[in-house]
Tab-separated table of C-alpha atoms in Angstrom:
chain	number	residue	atom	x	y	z
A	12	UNK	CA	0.000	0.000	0.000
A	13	UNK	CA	1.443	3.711	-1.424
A	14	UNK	CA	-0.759	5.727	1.582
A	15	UNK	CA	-3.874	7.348	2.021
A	16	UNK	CA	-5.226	9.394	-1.108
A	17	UNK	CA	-7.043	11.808	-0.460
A	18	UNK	CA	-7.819	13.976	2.182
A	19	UNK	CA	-10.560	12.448	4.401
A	20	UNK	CA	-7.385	9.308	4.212
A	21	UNK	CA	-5.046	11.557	5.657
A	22	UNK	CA	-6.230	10.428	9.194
A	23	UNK	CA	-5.562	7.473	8.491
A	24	UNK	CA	-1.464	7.886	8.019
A	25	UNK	CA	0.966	6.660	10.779
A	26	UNK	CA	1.538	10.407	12.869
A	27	UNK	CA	5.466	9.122	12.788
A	28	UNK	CA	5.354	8.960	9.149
A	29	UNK	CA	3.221	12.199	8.906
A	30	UNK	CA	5.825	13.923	11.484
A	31	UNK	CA	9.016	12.976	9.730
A	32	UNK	CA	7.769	14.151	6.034
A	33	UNK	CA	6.525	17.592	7.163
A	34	UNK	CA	9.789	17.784	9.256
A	35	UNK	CA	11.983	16.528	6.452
A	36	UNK	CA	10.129	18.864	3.662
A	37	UNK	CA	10.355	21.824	5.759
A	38	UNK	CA	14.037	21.548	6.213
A	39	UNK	CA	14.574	21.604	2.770
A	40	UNK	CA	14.997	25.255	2.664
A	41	UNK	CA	18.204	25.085	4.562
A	42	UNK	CA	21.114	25.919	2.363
A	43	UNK	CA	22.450	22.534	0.712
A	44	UNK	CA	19.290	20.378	1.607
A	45	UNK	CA	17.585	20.720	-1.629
A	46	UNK	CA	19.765	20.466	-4.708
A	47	UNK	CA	20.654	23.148	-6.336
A	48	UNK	CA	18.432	23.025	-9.572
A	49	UNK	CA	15.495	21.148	-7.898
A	50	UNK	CA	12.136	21.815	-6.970
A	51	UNK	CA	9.846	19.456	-4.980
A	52	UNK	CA	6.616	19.931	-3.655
A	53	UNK	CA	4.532	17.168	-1.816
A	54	UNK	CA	1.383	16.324	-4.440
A	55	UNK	CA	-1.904	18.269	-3.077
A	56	UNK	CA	-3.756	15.145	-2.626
A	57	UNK	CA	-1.066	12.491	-1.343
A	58	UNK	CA	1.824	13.300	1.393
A	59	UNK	CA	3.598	10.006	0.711
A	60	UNK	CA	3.917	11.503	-3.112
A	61	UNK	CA	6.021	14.311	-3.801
A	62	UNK	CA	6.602	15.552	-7.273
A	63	UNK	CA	9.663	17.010	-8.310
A	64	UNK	CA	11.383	18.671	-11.321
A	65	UNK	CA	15.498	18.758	-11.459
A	66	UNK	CA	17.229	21.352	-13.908
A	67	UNK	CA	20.646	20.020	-14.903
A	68	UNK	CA	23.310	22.459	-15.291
A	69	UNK	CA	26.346	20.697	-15.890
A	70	UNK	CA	27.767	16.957	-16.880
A	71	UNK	CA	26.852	14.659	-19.363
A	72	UNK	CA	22.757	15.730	-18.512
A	73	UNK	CA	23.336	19.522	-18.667
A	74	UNK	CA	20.697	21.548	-20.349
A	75	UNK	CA	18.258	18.314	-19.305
A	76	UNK	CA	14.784	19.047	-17.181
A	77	UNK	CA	13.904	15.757	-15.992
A	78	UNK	CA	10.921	15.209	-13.996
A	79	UNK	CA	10.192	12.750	-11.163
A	80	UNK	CA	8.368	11.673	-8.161
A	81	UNK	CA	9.334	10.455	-4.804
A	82	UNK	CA	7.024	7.895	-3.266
A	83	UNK	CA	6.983	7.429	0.367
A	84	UNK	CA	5.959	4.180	2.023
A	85	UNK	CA	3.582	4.482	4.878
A	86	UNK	CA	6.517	3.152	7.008
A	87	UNK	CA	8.883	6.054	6.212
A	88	UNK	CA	11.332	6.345	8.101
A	89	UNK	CA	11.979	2.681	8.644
A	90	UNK	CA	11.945	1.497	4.947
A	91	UNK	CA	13.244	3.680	1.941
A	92	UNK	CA	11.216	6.086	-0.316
A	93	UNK	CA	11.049	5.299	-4.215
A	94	UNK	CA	12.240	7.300	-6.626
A	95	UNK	CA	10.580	7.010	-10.432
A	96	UNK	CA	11.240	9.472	-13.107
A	97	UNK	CA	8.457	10.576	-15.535
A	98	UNK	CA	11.169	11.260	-17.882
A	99	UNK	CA	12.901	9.294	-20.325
A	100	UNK	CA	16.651	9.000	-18.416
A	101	UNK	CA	19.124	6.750	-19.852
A	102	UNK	CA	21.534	5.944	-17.496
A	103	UNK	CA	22.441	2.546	-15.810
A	104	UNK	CA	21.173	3.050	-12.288
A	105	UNK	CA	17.626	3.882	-13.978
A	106	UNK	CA	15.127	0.996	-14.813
A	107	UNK	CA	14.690	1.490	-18.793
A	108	UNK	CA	10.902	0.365	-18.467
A	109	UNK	CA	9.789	1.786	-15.356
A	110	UNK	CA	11.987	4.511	-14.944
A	111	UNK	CA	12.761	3.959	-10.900
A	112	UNK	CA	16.095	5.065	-9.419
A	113	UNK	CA	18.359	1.969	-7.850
A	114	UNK	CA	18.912	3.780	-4.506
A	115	UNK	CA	20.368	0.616	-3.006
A	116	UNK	CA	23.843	1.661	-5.032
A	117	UNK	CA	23.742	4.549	-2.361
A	118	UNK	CA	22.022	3.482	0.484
A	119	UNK	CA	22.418	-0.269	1.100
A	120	UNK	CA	21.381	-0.827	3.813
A	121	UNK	CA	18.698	1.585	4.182
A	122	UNK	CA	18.972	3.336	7.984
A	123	UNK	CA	16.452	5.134	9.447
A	124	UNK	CA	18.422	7.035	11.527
A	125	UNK	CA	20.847	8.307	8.864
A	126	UNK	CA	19.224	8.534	6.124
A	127	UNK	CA	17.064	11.396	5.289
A	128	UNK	CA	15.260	13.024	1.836
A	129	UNK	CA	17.826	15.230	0.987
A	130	UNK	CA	20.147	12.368	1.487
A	131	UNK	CA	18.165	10.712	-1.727
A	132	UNK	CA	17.728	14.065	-3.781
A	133	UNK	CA	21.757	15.028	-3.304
A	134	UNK	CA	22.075	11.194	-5.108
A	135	UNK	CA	19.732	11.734	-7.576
């Protein structure tokens, strides 16, 4: 299960879960939490969704907008968030088909306690 989907639903997410993503997307606006090029909003409907759009300056992807969402299980913090781009991204840590992001390269094993969304978006 992705999480409740609509508002009246809401009640019906973990208040850990709900606690940690509010935290977590608020402290994006400290300096160096939120890449620099990258904007990400949680979707109006669905906190466990967050929808995001990354600019790419420089490298092999510069001049690139590449869209993608962030899926949150309703056991965030304790297992890992998904990350699926809505773009076409050829690159070997992206599933051709279903465009998700292997974020076990980075974060094998996933820790709760030291892991953290910004952690995932500086990978990205």
């Amino acid at each position: 299960m992705v999480g409740p989907s609509s508002e009246q639903d809401l009640s019906l997410l973990n208040p850990t879960t709900r606690a940690v993503l509010s935290s977590e997307y608020a402290s994006l606006r400290y300096n160096k939490h939120c890449p620099s090029g990258m904007y990400i909003i949680p979707a109006a409907d669905n906190i466990l969704v967050w929808d995001g759009v990354l600019f790419v300056h420089k490298g092999y992807y510069a001049g690139s907008v590449l869209k993608f969402a962030v899926t949150f299980p309703d056991t965030y913090p304790v297992m890992a968030p998904t990350v699926r781009f809505l773009t076409d991204v050829f690159h070997p840590l992206v599933e051709t088909r279903t465009g998700l992001l292997n974020l076990m390269a980075r974060f094998r094993p996933w820790r709760p306690t030291e892991h953290r969304v910004h952690d995932v978006l500086h990978f990205m």
